[in-house]
CHARMM-style PDB file with segment names, atoms N, HN, CA, C and O in Angstrom:
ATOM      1  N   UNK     1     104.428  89.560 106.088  1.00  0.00      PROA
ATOM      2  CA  UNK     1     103.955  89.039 107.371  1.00  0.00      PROA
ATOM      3  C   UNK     1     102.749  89.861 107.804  1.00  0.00      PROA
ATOM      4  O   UNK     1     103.009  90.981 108.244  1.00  0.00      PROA
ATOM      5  N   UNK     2     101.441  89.479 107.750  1.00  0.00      PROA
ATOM      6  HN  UNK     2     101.230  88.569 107.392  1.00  0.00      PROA
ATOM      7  CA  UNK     2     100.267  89.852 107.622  1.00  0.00      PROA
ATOM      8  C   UNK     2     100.233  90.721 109.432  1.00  0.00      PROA
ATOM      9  O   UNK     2     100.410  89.765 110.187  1.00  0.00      PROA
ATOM     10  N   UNK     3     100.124  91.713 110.113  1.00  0.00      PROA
ATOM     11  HN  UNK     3      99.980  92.490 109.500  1.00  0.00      PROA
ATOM     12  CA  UNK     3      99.708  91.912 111.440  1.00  0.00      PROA
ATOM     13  C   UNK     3      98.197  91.763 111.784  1.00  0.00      PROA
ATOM     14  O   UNK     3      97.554  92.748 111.424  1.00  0.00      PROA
ATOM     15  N   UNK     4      97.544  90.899 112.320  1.00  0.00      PROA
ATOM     16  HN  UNK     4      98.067  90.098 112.613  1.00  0.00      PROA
ATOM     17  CA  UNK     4      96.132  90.958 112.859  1.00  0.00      PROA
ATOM     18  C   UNK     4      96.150  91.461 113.800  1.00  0.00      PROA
ATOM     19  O   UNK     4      95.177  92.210 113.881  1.00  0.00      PROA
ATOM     20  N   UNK     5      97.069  91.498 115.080  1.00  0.00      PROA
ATOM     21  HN  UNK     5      97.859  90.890 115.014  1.00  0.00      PROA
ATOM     22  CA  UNK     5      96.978  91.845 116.418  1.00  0.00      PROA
ATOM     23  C   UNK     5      98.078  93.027 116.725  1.00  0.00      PROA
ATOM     24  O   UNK     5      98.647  93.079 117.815  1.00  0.00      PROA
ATOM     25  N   UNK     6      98.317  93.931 115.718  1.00  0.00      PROA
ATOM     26  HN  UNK     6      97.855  93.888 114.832  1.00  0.00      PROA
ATOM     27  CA  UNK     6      99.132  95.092 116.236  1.00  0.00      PROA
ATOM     28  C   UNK     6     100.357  94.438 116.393  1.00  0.00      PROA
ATOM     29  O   UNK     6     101.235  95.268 116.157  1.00  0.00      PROA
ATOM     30  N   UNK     7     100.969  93.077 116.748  1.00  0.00      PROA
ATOM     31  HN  UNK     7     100.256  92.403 116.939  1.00  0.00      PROA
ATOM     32  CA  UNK     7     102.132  93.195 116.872  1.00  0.00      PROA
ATOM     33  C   UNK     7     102.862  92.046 115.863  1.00  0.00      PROA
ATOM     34  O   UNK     7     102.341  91.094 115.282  1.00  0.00      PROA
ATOM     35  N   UNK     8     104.219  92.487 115.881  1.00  0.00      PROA
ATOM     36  HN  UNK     8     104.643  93.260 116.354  1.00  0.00      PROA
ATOM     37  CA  UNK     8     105.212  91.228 115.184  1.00  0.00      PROA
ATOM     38  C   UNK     8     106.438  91.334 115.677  1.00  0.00      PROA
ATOM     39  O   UNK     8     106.920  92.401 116.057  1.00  0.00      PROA
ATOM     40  N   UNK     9     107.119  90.048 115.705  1.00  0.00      PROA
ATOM     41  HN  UNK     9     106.727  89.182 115.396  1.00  0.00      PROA
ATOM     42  CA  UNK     9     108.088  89.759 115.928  1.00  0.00      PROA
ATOM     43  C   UNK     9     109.220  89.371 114.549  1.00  0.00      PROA
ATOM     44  O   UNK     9     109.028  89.057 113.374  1.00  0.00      PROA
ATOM     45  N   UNK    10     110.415  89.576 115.369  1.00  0.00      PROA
ATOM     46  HN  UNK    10     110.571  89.831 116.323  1.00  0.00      PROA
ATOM     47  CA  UNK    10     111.321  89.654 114.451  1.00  0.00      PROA
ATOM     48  C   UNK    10     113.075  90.133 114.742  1.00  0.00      PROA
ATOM     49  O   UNK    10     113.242  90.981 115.619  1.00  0.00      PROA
ATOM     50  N   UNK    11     114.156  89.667 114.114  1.00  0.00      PROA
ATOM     51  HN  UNK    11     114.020  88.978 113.402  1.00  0.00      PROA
ATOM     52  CA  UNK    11     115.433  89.577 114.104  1.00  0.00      PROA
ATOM     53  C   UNK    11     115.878  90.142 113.217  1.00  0.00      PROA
ATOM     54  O   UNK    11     115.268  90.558 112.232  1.00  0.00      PROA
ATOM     55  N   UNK    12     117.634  90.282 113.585  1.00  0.00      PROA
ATOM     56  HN  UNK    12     118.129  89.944 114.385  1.00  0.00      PROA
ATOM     57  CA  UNK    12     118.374  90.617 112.161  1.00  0.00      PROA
ATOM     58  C   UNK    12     118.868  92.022 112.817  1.00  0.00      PROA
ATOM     59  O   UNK    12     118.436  92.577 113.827  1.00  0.00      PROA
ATOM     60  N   UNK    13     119.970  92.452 111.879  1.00  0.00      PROA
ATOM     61  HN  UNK    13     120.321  92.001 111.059  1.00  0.00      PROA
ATOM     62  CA  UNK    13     120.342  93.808 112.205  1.00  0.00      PROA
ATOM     63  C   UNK    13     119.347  95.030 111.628  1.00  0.00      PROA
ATOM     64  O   UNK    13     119.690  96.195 111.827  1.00  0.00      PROA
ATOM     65  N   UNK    14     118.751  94.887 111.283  1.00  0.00      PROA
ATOM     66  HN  UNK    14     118.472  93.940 111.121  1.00  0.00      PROA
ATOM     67  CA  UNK    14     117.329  96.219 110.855  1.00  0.00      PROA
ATOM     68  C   UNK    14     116.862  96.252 112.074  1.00  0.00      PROA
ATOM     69  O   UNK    14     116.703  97.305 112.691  1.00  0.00      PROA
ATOM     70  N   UNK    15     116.564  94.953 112.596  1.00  0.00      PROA
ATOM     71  HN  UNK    15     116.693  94.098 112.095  1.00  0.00      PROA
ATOM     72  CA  UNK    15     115.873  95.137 113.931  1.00  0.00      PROA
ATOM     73  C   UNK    15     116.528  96.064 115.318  1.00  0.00      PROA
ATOM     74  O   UNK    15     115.992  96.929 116.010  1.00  0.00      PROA
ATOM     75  N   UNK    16     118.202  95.332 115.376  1.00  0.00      PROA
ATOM     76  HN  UNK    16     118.638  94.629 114.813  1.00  0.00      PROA
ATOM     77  CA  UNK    16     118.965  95.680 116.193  1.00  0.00      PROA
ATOM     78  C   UNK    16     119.272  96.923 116.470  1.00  0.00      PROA
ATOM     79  O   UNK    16     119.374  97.456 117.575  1.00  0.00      PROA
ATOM     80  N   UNK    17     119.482  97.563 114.939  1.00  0.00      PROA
ATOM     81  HN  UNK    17     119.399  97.130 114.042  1.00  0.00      PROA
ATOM     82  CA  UNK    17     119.799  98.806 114.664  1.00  0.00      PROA
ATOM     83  C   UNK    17     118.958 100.303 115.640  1.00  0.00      PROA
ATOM     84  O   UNK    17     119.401 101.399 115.985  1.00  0.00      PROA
ATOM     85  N   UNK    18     117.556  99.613 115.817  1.00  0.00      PROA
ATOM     86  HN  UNK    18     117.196  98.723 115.537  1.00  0.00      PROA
ATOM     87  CA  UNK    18     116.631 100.653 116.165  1.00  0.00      PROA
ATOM     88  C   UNK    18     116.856 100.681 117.610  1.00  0.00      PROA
ATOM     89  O   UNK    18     116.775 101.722 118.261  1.00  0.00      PROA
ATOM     90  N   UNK    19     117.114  99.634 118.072  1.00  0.00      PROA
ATOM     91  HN  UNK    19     117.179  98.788 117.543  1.00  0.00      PROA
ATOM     92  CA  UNK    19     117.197  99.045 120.013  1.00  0.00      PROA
ATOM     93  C   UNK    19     118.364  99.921 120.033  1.00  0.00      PROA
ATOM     94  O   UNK    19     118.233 100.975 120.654  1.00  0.00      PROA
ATOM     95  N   UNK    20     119.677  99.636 119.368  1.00  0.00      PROA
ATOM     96  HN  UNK    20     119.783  98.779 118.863  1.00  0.00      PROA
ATOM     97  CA  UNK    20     120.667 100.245 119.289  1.00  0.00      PROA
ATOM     98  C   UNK    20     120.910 101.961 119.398  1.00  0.00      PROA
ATOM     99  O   UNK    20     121.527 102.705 120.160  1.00  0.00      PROA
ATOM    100  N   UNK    21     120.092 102.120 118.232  1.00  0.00      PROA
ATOM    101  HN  UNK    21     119.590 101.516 117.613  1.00  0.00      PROA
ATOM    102  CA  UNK    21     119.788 103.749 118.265  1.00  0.00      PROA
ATOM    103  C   UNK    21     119.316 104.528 119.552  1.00  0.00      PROA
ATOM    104  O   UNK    21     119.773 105.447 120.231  1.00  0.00      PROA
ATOM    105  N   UNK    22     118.185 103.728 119.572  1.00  0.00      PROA
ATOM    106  HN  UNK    22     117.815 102.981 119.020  1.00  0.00      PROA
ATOM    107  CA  UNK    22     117.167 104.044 120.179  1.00  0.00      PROA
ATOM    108  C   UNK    22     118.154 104.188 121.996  1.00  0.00      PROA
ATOM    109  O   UNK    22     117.847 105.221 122.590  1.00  0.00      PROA
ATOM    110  N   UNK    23     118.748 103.663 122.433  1.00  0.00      PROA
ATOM    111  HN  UNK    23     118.997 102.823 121.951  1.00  0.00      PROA
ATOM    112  CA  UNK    23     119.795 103.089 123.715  1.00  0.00      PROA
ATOM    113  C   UNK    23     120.638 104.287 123.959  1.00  0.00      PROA
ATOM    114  O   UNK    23     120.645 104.920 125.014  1.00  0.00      PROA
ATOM    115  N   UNK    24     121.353 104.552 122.899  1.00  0.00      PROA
ATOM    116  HN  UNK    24     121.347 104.037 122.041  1.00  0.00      PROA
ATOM    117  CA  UNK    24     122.102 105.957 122.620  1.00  0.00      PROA
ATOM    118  C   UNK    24     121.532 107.046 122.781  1.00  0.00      PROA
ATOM    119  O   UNK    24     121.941 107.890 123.578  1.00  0.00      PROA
ATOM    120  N   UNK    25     120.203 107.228 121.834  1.00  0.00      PROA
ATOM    121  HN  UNK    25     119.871 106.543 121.186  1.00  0.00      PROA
ATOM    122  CA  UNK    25     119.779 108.794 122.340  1.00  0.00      PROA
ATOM    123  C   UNK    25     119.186 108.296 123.733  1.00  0.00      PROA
ATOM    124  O   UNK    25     119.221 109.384 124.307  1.00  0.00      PROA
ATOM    125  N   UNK    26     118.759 107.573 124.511  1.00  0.00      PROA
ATOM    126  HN  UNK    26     118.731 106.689 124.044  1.00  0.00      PROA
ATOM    127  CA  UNK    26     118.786 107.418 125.595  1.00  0.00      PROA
ATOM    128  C   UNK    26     119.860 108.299 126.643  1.00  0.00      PROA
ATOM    129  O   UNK    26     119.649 109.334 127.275  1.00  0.00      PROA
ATOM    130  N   UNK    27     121.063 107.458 126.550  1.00  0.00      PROA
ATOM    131  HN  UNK    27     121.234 106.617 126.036  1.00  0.00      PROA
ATOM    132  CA  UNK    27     122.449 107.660 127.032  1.00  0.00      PROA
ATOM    133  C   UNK    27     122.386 109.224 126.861  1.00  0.00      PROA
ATOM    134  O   UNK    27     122.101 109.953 127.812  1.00  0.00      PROA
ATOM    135  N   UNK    28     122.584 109.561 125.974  1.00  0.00      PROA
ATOM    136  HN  UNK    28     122.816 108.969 125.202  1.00  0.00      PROA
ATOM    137  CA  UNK    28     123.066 111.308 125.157  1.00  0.00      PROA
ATOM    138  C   UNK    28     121.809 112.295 125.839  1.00  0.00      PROA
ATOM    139  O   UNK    28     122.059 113.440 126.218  1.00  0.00      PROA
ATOM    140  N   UNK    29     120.694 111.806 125.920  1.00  0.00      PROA
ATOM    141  HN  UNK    29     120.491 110.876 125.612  1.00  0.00      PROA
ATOM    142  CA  UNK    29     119.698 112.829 126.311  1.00  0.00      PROA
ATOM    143  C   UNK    29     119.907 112.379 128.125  1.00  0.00      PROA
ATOM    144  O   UNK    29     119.528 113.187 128.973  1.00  0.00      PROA
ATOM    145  N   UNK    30     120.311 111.515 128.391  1.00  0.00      PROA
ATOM    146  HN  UNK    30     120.619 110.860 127.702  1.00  0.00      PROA
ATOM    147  CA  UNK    30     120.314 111.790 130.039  1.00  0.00      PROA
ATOM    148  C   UNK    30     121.511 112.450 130.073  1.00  0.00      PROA
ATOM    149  O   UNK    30     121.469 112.784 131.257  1.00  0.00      PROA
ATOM    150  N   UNK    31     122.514 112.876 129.685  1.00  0.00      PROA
ATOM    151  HN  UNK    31     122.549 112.604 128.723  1.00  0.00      PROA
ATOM    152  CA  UNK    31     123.596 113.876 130.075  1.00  0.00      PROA
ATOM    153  C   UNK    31     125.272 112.994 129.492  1.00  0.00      PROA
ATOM    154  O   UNK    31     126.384 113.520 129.519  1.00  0.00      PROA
ATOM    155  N   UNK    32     124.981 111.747 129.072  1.00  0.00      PROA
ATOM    156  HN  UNK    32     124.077 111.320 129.050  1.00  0.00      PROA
ATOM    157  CA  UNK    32     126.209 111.019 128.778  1.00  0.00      PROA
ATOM    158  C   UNK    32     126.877 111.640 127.342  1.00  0.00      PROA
ATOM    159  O   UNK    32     126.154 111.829 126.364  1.00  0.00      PROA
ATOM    160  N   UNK    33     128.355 111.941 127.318  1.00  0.00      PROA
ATOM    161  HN  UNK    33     128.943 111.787 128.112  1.00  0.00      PROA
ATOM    162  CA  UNK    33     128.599 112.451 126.346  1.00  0.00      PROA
ATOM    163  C   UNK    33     128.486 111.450 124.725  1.00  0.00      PROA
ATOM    164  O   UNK    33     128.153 110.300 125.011  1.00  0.00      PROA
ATOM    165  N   UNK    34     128.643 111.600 123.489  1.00  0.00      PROA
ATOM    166  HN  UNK    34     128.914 112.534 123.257  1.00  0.00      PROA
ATOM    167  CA  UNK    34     128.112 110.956 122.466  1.00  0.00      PROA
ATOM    168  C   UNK    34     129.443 109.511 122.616  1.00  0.00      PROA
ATOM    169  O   UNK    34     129.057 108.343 122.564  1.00  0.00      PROA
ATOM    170  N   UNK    35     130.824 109.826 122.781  1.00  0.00      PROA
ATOM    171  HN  UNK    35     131.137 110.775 122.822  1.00  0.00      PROA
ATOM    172  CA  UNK    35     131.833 109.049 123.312  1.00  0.00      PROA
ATOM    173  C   UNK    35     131.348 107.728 124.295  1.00  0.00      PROA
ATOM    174  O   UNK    35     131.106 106.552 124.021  1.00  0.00      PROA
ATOM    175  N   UNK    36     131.326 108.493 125.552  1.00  0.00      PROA
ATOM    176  HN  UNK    36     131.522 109.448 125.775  1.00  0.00      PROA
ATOM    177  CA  UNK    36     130.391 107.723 127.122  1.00  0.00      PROA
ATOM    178  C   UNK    36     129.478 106.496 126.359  1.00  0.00      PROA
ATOM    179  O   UNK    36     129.647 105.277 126.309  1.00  0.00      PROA
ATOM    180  N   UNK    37     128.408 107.411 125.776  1.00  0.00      PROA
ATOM    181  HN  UNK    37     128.271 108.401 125.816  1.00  0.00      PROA
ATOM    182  CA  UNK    37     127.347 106.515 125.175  1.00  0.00      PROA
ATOM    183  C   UNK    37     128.038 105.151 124.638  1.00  0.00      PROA
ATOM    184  O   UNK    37     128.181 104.099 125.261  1.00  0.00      PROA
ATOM    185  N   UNK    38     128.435 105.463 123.287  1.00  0.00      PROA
ATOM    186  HN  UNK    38     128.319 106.318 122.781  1.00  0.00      PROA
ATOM    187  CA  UNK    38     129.345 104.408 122.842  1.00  0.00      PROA
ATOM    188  C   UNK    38     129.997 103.454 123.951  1.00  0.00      PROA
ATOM    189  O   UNK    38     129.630 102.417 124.504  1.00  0.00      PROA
ATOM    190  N   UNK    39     130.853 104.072 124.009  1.00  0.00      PROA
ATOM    191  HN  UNK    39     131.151 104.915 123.560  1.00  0.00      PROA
ATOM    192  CA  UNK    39     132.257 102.951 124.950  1.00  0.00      PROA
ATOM    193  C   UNK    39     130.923 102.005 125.834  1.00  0.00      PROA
ATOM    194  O   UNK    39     130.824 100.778 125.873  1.00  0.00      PROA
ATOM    195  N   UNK    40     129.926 103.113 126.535  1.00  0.00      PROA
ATOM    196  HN  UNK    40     130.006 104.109 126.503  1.00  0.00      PROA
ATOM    197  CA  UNK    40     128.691 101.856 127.431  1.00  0.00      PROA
ATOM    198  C   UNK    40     128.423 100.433 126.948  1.00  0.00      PROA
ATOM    199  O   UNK    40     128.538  99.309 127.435  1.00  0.00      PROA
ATOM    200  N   UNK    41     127.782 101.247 125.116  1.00  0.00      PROA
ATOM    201  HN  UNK    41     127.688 102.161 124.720  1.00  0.00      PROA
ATOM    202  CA  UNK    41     127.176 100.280 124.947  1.00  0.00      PROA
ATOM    203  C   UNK    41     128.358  99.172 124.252  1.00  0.00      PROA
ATOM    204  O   UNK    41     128.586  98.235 125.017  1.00  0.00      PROA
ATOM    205  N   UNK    42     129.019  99.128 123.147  1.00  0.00      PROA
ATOM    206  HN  UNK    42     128.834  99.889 122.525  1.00  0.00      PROA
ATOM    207  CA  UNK    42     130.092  98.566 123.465  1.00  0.00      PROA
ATOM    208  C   UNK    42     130.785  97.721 124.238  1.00  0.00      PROA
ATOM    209  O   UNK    42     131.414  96.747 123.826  1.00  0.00      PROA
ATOM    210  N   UNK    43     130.692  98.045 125.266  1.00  0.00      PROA
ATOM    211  HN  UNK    43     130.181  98.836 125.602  1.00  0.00      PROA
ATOM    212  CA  UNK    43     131.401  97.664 126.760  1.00  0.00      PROA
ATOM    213  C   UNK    43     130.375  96.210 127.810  1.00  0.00      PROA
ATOM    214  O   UNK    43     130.747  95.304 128.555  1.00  0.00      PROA
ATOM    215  N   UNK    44     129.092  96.656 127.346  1.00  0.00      PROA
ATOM    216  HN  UNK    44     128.790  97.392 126.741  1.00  0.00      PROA
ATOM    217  CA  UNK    44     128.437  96.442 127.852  1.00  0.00      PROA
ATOM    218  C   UNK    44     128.446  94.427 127.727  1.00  0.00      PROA
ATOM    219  O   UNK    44     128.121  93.704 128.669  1.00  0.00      PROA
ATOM    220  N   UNK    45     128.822  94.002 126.571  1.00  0.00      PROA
ATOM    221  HN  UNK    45     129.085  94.589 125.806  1.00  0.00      PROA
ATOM    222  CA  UNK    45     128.772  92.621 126.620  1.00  0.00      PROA
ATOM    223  C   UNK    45     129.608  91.852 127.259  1.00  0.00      PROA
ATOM    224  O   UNK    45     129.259  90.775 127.743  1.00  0.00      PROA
ATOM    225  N   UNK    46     130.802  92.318 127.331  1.00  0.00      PROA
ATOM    226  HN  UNK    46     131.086  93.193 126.939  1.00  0.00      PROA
ATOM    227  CA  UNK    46     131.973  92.174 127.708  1.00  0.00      PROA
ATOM    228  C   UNK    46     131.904  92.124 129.501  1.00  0.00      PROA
ATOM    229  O   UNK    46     132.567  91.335 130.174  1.00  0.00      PROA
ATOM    230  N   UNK    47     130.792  93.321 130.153  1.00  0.00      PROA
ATOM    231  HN  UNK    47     130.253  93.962 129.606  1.00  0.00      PROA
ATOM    232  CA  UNK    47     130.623  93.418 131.612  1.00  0.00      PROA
ATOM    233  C   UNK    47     130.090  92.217 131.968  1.00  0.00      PROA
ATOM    234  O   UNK    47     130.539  91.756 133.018  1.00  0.00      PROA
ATOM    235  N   UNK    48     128.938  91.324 131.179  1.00  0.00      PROA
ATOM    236  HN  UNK    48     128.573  91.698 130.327  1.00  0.00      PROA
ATOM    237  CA  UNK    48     127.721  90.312 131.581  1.00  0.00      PROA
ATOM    238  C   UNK    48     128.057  89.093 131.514  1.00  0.00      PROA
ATOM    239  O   UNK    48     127.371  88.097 131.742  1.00  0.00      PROA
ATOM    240  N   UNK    49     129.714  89.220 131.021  1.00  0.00      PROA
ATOM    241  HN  UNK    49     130.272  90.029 130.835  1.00  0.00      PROA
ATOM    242  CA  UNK    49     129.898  87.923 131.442  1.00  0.00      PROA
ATOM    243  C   UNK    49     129.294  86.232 130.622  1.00  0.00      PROA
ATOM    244  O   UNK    49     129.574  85.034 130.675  1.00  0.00      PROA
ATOM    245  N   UNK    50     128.441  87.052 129.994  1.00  0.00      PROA
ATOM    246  HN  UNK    50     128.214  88.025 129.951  1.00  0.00      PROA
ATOM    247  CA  UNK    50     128.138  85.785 128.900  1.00  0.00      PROA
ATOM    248  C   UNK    50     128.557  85.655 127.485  1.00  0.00      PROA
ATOM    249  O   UNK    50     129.127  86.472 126.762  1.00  0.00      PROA
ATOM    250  N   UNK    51     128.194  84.585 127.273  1.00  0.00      PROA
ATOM    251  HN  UNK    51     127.731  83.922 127.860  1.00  0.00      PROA
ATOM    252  CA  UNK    51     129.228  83.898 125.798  1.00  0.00      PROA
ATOM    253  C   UNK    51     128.643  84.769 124.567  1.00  0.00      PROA
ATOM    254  O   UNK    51     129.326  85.305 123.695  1.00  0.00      PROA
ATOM    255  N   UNK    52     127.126  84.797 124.689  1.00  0.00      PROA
ATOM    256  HN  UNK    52     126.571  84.361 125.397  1.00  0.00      PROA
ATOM    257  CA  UNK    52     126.185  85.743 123.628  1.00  0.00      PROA
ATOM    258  C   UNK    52     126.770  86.840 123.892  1.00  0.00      PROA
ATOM    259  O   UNK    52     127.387  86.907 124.955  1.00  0.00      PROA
ATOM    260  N   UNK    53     126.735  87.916 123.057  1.00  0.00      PROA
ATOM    261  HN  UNK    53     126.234  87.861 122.194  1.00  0.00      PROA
ATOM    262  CA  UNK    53     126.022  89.212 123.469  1.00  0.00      PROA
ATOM    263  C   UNK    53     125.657  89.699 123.271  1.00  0.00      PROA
ATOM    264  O   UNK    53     125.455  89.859 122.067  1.00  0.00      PROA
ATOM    265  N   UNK    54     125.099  90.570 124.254  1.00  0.00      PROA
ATOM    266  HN  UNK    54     125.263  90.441 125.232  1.00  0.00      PROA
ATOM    267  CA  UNK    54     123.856  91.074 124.114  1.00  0.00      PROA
ATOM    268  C   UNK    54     123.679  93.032 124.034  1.00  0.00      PROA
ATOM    269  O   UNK    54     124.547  93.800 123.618  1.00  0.00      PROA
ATOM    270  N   UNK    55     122.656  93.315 124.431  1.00  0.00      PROA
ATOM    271  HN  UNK    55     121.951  92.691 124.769  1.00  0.00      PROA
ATOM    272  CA  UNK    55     122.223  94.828 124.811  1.00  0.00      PROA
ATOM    273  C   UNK    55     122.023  94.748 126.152  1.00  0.00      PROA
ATOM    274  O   UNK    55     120.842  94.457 126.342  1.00  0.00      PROA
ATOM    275  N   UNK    56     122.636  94.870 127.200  1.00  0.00      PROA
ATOM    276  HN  UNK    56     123.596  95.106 127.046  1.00  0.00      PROA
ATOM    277  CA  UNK    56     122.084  95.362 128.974  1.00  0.00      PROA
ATOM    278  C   UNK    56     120.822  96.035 128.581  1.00  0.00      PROA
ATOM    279  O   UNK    56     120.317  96.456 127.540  1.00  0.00      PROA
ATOM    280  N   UNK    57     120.488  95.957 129.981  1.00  0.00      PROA
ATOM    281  HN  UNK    57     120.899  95.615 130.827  1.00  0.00      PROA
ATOM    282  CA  UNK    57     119.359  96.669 130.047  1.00  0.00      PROA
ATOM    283  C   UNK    57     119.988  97.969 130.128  1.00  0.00      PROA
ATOM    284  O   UNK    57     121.149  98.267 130.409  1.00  0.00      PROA
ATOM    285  N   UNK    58     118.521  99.017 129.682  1.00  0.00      PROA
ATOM    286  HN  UNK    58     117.578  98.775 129.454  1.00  0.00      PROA
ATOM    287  CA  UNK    58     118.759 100.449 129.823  1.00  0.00      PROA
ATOM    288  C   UNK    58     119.409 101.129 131.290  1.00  0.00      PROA
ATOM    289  O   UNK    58     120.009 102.197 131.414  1.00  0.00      PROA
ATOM    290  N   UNK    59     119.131 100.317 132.128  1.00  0.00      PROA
ATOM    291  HN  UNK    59     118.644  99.449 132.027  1.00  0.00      PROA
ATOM    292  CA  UNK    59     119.386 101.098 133.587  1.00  0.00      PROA
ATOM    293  C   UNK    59     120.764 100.667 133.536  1.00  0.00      PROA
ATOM    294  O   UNK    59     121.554 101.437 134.082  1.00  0.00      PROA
ATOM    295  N   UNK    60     121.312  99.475 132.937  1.00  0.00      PROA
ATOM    296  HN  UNK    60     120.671  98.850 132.493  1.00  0.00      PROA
ATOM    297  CA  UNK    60     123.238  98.714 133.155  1.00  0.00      PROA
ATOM    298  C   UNK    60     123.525 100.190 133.070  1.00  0.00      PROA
ATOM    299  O   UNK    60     123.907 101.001 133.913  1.00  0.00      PROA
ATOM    300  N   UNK    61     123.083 100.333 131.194  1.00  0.00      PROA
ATOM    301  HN  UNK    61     122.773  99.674 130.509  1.00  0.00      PROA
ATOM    302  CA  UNK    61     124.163 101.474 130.516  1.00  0.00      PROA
ATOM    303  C   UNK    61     123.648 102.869 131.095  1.00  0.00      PROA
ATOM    304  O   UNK    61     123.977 103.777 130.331  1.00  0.00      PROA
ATOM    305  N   UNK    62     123.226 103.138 131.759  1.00  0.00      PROA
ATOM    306  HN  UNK    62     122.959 102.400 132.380  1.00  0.00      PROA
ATOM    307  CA  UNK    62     122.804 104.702 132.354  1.00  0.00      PROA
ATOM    308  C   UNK    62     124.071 104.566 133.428  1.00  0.00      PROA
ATOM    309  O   UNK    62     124.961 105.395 133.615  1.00  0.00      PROA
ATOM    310  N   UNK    63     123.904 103.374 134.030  1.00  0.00      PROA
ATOM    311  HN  UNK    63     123.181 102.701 133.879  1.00  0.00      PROA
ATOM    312  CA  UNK    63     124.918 103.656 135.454  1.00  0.00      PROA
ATOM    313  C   UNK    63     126.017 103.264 135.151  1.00  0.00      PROA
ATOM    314  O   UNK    63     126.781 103.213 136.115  1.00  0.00      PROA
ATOM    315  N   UNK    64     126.739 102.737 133.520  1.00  0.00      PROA
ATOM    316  HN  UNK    64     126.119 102.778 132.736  1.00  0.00      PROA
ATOM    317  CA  UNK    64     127.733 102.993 133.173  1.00  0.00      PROA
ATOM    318  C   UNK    64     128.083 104.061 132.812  1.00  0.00      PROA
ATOM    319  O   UNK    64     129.214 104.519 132.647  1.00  0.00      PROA
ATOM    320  N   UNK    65     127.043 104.513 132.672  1.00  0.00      PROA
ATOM    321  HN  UNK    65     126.125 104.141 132.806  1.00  0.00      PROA
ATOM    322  CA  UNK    65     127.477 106.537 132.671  1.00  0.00      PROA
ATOM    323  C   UNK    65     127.166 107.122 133.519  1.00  0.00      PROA
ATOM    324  O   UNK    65     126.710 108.146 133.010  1.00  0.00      PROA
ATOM    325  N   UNK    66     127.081 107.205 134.602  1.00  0.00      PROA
ATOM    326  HN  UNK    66     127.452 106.374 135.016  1.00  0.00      PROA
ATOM    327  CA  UNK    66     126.888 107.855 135.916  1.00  0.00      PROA
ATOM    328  C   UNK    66     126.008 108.305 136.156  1.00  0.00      PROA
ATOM    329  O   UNK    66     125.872 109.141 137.049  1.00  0.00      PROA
ATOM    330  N   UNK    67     124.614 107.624 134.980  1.00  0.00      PROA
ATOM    331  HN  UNK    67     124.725 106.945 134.255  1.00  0.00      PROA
ATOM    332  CA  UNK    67     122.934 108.487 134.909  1.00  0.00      PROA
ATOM    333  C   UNK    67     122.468 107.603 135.768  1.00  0.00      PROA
ATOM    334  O   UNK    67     122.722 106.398 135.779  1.00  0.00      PROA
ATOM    335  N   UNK    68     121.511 108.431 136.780  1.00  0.00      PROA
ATOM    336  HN  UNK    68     121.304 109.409 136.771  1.00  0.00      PROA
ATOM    337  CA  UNK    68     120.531 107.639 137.235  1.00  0.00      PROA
ATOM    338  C   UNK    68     119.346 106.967 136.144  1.00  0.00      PROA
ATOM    339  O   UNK    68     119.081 107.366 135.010  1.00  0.00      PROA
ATOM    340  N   UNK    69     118.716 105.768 136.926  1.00  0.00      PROA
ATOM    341  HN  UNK    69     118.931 105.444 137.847  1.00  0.00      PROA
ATOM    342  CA  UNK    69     117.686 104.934 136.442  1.00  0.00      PROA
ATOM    343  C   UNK    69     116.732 105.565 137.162  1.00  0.00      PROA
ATOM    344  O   UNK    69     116.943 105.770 138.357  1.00  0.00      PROA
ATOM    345  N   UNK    70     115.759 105.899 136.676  1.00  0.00      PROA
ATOM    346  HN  UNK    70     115.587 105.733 135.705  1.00  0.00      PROA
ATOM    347  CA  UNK    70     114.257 106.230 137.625  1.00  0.00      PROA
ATOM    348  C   UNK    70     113.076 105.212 136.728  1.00  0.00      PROA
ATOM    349  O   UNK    70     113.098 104.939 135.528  1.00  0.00      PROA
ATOM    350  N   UNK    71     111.921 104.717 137.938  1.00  0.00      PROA
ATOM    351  HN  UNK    71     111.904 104.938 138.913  1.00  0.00      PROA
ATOM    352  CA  UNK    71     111.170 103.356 137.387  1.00  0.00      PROA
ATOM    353  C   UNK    71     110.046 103.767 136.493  1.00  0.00      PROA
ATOM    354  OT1 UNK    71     109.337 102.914 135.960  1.00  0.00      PROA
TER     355      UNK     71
END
């Protein structure tokens, strides 16, 4: 998939994996223990109430761990 404009799009768990990662050291570097982190994200489809699921946004899973969101 050739990039002309810096960006691409794209699916699949390779993709997911990094959002995923990436969500956790989030969680873990604001003060949530490596456990916390998990159970959040985890937890998190199950809170939204929809049939998909998904990843919350970063601020859901911070204040499922008792981290503040700053903008």
């Amino acid at each position: 998939l050739p990039i002309s404009d810096g960006f691409a799009f794209g699916d699949g768990t390779s993709l997911a994996a990094a959002h995923v990662s990436g969500a956790l050291a989030v969680l873990v570097g604001a003060g949530a223990t490596p456990a916390a982190a998990r159970a959040a994200v985890e937890q998190a489809p199950a809170r939204s109430g929809e049939s998909a699921p998904h990843l919350a946004t970063l601020c859901d899973l911070l204040a499922a761990t008792g981290a503040p969101c700053s903008d």
